[in-house]
CSV table of C-alpha atoms in Angstrom, one decimal:
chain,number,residue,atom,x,y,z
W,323,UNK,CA,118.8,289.3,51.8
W,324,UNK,CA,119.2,286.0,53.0
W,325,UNK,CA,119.8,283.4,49.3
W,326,UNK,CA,122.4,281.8,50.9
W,327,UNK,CA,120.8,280.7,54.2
W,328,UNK,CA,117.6,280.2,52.3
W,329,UNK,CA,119.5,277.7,49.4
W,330,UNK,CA,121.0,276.1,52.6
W,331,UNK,CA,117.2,275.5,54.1
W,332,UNK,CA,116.3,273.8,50.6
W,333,UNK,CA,119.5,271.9,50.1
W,334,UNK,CA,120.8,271.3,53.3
W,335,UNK,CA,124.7,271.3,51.8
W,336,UNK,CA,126.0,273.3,48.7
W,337,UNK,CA,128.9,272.6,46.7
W,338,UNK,CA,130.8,275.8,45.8
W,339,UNK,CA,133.8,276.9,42.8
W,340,UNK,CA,137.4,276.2,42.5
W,341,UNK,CA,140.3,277.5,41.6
W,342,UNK,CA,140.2,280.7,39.3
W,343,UNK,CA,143.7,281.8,38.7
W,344,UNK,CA,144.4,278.5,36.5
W,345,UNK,CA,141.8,279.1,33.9
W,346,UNK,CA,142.5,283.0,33.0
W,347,UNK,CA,146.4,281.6,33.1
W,348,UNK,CA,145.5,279.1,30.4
W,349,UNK,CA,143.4,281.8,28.6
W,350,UNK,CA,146.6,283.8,28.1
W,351,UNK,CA,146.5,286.3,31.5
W,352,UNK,CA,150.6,287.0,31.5
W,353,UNK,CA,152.8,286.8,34.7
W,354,UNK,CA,152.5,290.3,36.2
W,355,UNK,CA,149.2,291.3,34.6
W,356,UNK,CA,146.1,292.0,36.2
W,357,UNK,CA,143.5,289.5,36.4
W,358,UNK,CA,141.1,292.1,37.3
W,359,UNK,CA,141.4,293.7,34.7
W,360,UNK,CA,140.0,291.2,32.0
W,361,UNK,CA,136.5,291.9,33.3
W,362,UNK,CA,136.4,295.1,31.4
W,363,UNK,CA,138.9,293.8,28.7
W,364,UNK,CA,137.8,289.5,28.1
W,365,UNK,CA,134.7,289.4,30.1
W,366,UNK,CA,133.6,286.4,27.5
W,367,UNK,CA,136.8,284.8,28.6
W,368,UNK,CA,136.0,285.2,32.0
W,369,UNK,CA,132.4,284.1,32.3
W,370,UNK,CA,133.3,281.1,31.0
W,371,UNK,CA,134.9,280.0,34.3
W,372,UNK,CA,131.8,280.6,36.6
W,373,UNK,CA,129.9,278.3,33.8
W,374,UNK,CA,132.5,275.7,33.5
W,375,UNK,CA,131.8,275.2,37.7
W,376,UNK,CA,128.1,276.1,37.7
W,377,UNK,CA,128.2,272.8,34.7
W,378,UNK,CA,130.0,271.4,36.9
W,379,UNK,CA,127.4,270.9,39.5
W,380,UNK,CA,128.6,274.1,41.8
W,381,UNK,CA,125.7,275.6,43.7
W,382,UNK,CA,127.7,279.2,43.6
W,383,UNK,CA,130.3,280.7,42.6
W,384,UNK,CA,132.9,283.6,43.0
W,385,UNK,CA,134.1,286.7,41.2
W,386,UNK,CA,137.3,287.7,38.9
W,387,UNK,CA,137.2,290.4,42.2
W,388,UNK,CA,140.0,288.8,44.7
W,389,UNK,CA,142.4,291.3,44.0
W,390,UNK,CA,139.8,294.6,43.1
W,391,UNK,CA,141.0,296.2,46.3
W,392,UNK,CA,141.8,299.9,44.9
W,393,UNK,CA,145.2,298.9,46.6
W,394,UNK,CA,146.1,296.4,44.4
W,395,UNK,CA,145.1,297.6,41.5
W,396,UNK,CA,147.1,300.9,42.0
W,397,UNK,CA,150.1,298.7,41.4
W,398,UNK,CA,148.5,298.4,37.8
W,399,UNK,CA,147.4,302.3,37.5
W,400,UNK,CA,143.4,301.1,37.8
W,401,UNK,CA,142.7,302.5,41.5
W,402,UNK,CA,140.2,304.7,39.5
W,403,UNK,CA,138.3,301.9,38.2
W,404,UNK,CA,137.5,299.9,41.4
W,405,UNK,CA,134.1,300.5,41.6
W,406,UNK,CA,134.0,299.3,37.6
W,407,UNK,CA,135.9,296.5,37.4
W,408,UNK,CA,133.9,295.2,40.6
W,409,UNK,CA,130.9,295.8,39.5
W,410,UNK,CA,131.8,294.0,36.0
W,411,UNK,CA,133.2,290.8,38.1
W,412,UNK,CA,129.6,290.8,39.3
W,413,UNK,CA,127.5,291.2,36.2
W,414,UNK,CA,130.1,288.4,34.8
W,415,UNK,CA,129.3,285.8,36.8
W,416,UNK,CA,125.9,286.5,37.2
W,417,UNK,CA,125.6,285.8,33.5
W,418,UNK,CA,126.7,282.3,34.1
W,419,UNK,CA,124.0,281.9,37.0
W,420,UNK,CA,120.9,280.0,36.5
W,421,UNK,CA,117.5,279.5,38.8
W,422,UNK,CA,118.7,278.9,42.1
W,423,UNK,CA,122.4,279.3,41.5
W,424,UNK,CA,124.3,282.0,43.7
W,425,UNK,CA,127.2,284.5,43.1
W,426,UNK,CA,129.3,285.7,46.1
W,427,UNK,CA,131.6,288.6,45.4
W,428,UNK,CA,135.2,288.0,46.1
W,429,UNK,CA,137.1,290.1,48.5
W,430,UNK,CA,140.5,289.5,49.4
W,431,UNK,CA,143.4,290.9,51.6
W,432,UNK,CA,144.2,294.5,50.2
W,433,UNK,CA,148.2,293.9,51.0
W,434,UNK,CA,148.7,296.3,53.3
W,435,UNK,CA,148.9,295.7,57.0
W,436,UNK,CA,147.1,298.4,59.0
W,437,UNK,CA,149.9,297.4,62.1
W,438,UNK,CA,152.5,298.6,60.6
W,439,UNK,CA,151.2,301.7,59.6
W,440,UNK,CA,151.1,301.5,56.1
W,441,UNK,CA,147.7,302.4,55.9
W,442,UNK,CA,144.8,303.8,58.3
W,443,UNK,CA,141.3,302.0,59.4
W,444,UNK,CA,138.8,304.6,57.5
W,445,UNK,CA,141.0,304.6,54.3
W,446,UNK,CA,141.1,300.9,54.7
W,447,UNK,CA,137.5,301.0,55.2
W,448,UNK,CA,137.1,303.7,52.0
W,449,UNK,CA,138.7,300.6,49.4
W,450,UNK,CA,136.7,298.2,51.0
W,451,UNK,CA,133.3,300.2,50.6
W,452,UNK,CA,134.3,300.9,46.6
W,453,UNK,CA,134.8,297.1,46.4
W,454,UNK,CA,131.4,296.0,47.8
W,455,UNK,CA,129.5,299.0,46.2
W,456,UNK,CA,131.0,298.0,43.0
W,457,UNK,CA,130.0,294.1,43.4
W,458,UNK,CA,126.5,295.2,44.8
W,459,UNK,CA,125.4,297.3,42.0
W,460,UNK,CA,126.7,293.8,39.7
W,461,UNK,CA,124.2,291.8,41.4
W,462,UNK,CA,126.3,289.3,43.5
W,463,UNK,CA,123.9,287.6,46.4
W,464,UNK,CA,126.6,288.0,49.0
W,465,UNK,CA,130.2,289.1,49.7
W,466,UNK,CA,132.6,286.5,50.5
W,467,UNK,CA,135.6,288.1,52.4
W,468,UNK,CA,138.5,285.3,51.6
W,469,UNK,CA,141.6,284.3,52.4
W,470,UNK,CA,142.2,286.6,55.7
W,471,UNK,CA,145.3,286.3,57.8
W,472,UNK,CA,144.8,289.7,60.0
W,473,UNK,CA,141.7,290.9,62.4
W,474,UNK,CA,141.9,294.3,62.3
W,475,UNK,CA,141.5,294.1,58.3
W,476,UNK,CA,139.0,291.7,58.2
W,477,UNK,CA,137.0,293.8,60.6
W,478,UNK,CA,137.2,296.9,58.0
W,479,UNK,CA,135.9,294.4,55.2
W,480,UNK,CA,133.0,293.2,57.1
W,481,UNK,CA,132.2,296.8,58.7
W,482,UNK,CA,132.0,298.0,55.0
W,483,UNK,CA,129.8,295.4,53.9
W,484,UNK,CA,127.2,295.7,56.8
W,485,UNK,CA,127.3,299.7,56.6
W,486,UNK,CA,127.1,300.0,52.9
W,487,UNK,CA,125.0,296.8,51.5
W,488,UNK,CA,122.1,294.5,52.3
W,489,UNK,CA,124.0,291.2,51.6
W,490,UNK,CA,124.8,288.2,53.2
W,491,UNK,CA,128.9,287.9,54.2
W,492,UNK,CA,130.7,285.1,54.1
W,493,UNK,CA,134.6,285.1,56.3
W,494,UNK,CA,136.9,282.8,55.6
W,495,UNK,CA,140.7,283.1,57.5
W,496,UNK,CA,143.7,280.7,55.9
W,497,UNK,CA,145.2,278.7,58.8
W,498,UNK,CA,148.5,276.8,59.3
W,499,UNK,CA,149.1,273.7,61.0
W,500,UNK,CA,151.6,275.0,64.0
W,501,UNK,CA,154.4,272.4,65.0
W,502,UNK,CA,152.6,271.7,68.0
W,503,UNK,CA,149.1,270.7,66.0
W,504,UNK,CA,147.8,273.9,66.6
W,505,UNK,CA,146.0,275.9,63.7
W,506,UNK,CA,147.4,279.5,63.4
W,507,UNK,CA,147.4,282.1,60.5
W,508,UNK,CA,150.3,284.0,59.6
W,509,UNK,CA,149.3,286.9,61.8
W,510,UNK,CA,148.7,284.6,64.7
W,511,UNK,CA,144.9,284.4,64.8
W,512,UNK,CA,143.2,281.4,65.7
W,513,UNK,CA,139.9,280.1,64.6
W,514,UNK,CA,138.9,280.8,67.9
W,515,UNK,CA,140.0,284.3,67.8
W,516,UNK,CA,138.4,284.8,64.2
W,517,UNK,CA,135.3,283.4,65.9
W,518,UNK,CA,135.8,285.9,69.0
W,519,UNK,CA,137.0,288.9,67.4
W,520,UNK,CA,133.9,288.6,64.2
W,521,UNK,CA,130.9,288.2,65.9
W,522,UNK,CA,129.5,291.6,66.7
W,523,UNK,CA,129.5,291.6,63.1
W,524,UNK,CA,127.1,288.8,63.0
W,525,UNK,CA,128.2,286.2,60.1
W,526,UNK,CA,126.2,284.5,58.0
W,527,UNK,CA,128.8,282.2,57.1
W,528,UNK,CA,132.2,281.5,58.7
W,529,UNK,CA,134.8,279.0,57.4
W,530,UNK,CA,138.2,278.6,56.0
W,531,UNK,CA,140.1,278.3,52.7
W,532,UNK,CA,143.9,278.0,50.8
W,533,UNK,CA,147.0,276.7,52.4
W,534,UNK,CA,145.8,273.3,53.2
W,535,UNK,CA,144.0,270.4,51.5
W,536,UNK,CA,141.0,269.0,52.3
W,537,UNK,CA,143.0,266.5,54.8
W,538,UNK,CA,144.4,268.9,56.5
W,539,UNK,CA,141.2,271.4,57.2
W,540,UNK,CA,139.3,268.4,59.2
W,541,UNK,CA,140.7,269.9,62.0
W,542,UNK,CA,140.1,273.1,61.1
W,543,UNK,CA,136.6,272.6,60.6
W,544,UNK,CA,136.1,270.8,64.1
W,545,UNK,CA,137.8,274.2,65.9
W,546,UNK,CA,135.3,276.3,64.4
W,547,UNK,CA,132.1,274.1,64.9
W,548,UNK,CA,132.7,273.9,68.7
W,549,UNK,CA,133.2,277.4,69.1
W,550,UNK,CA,130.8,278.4,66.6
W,551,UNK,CA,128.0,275.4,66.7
W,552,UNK,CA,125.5,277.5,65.0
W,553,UNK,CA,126.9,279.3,62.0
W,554,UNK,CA,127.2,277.5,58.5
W,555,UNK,CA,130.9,276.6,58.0
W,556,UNK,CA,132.4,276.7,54.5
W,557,UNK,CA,135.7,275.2,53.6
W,558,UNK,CA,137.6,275.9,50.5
W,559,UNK,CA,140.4,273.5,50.4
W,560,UNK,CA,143.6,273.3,47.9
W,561,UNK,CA,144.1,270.2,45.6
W,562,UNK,CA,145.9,268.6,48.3
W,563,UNK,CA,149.2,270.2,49.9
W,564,UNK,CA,151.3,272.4,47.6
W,565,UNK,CA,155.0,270.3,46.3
W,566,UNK,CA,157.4,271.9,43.9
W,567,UNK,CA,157.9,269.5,40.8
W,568,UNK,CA,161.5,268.3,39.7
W,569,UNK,CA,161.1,271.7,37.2
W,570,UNK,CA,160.6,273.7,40.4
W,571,UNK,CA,156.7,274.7,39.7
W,572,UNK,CA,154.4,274.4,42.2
W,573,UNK,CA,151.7,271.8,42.0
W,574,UNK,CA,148.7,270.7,43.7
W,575,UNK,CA,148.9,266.6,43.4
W,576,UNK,CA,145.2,265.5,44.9
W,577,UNK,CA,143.2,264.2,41.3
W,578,UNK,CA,139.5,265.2,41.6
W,579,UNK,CA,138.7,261.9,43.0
W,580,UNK,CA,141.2,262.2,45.5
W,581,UNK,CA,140.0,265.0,46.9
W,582,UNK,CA,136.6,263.9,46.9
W,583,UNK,CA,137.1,260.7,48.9
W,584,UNK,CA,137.9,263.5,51.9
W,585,UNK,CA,135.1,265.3,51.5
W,586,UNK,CA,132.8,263.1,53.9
W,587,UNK,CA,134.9,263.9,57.1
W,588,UNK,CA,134.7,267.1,56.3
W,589,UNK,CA,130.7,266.9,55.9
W,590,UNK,CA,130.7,265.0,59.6
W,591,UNK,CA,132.6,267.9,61.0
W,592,UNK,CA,130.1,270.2,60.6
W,593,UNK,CA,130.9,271.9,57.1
W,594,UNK,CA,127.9,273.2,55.5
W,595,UNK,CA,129.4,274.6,52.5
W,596,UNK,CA,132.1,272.7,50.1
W,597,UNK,CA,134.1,273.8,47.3
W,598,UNK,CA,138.2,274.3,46.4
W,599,UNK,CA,140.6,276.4,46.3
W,600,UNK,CA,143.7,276.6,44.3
W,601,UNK,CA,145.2,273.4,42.1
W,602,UNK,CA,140.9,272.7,42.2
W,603,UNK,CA,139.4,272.5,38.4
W,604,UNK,CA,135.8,271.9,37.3
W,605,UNK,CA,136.1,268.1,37.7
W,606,UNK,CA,137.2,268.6,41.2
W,607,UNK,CA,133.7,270.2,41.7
W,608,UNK,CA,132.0,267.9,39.9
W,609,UNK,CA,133.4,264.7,42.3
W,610,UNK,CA,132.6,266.7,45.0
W,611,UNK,CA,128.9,267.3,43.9
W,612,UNK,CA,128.7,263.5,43.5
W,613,UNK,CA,130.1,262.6,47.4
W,614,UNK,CA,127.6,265.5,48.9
W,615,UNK,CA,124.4,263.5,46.6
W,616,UNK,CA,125.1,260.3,48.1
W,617,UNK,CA,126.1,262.1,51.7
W,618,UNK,CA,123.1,264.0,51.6
């Protein structure tokens, strides 16, 4: 399958989600409880989010599947029903989908690190293979392996989506800004060595979200288009930088306009994909879909 590169033929740039974790938290998910689990429990609830952004003017959007890693949800007694509840992220946002509108199945880190031994490649490589089967059989388009900090585990993810599916796969690290300007994530990898280390794999789309605005992944986005000057480059960026508030709550203080007057930079850089991350709400989206009309 190739919808994504094909949607990028037509269009030239997409505009992708934002933030999910806000909406189910407004809907009533609890501190604690498991957002996964709402897509066999409130699917209504949760299709509404991929229809707020696909209203919104989002060319795709994700899952309620970040966290379906069978090793997360054992921490909530649902290891069992990985293959379900991913599956049921899919059929979810599919729903919401219209002619020509795409759903990537979200996969992120299991939170386990295979260095330190707390877990082995091939059962690593077992979670991940119930996680794309699951979102597969749903329907999604492609696979979008997000918010990676660590090779050796995105290598699993990606060698269980190329052994068990047909899909497109999208990899996106998070990277830090170092004190000497360089861009690192928390295991050390740079986008170079994400670049490097992922190609036998041959990526359909490579990128970067979380940790930073939209400011702040300009540079990102240059580091990757040198070294990878071929590949579509997505970037999912936060609502600016993360503050804590004088109530000591974390906050993401770029308004949707805001953010979208950084957009264009990005666009120059070489980003071929554009959507947010966390603190990002369906207006955010929808000023972003006007700066890519008029860039475009």
């Amino acid at each position: 399958m190739s919808a994504i590169k094909d949607l990028l033929q037509k269009k030239k740039i997409l505009v992708s989600d934002g933030a999910w974790g806000t909406f189910l938290i407004a809907k009533g998910l609890k501190p604690g409880e498991c957002p996964e689990v709402w897509n066999l429990e409130r699917p209504d609830d949760v299709q509404t989010i991929p229809a707020a952004y696909f209203d919104a003017g989002a060319d795709m959007v994700l899952t309620n599947s970040f966290g379906a890693s069978p090793f997360k949800l054992d921490h909530f007694g649902l290891a069992d029903k990985t293959f379900e509840i991913n599956k049921a992220a899919a059929e979810i946002s599919k729903r919401a989908a219209g002619t020509g509108q795409l759903v990537l199945g979200s996969v992120g880190p299991t939170g386990v690190i295979l260095m330190m031994g707390q877990v082995s490649p091939d059962e690593l490589y077992d979670g991940f293979a119930k996680q794309v089967t699951g979102l597969a059989a749903g329907g999604v388009d492609a696979i979008c392996i997000e918010t990676m900090s660590a090779l050796d585990e995105a290598e699993q993810a990606l060698k269980a989506v190329r052994e068990n599916t047909d899909l497109e796969v999208v990899t996106t690290f998070t990277f830090e800004e170092t004190v000497d300007g360089d861009f690192r994530t928390m295991m050390g990898v740079s986008p170079e060595d994400m670049i490097n280390a992922l190609s036998a794999y041959n990526i359909d789309v490579i990128g970067t979200n979380c940790g930073n605005g939209m400011k702040q992944m300009l540079g990102i986005v240059e580091r990757i288009k040198k070294a990878a000057p071929d590949t579509p480059i997505l970037v999912h960026a936060n609502a600016g930088k993360p503050v804590i508030d004088d109530a000591g709550k974390t906050v993401f203080p770029e308004s949707p306009q805001e953010m979208a007057e950084l957009v264009t930079p990005i666009l120059k850089a070489g980003a071929s994909i554009v959507g947010g991350c966390c603190g990002t709400t369906p207006e955010h989206i929808n000023q972003i879909r006007k700066v890519v009309e008029q860039y475009k």
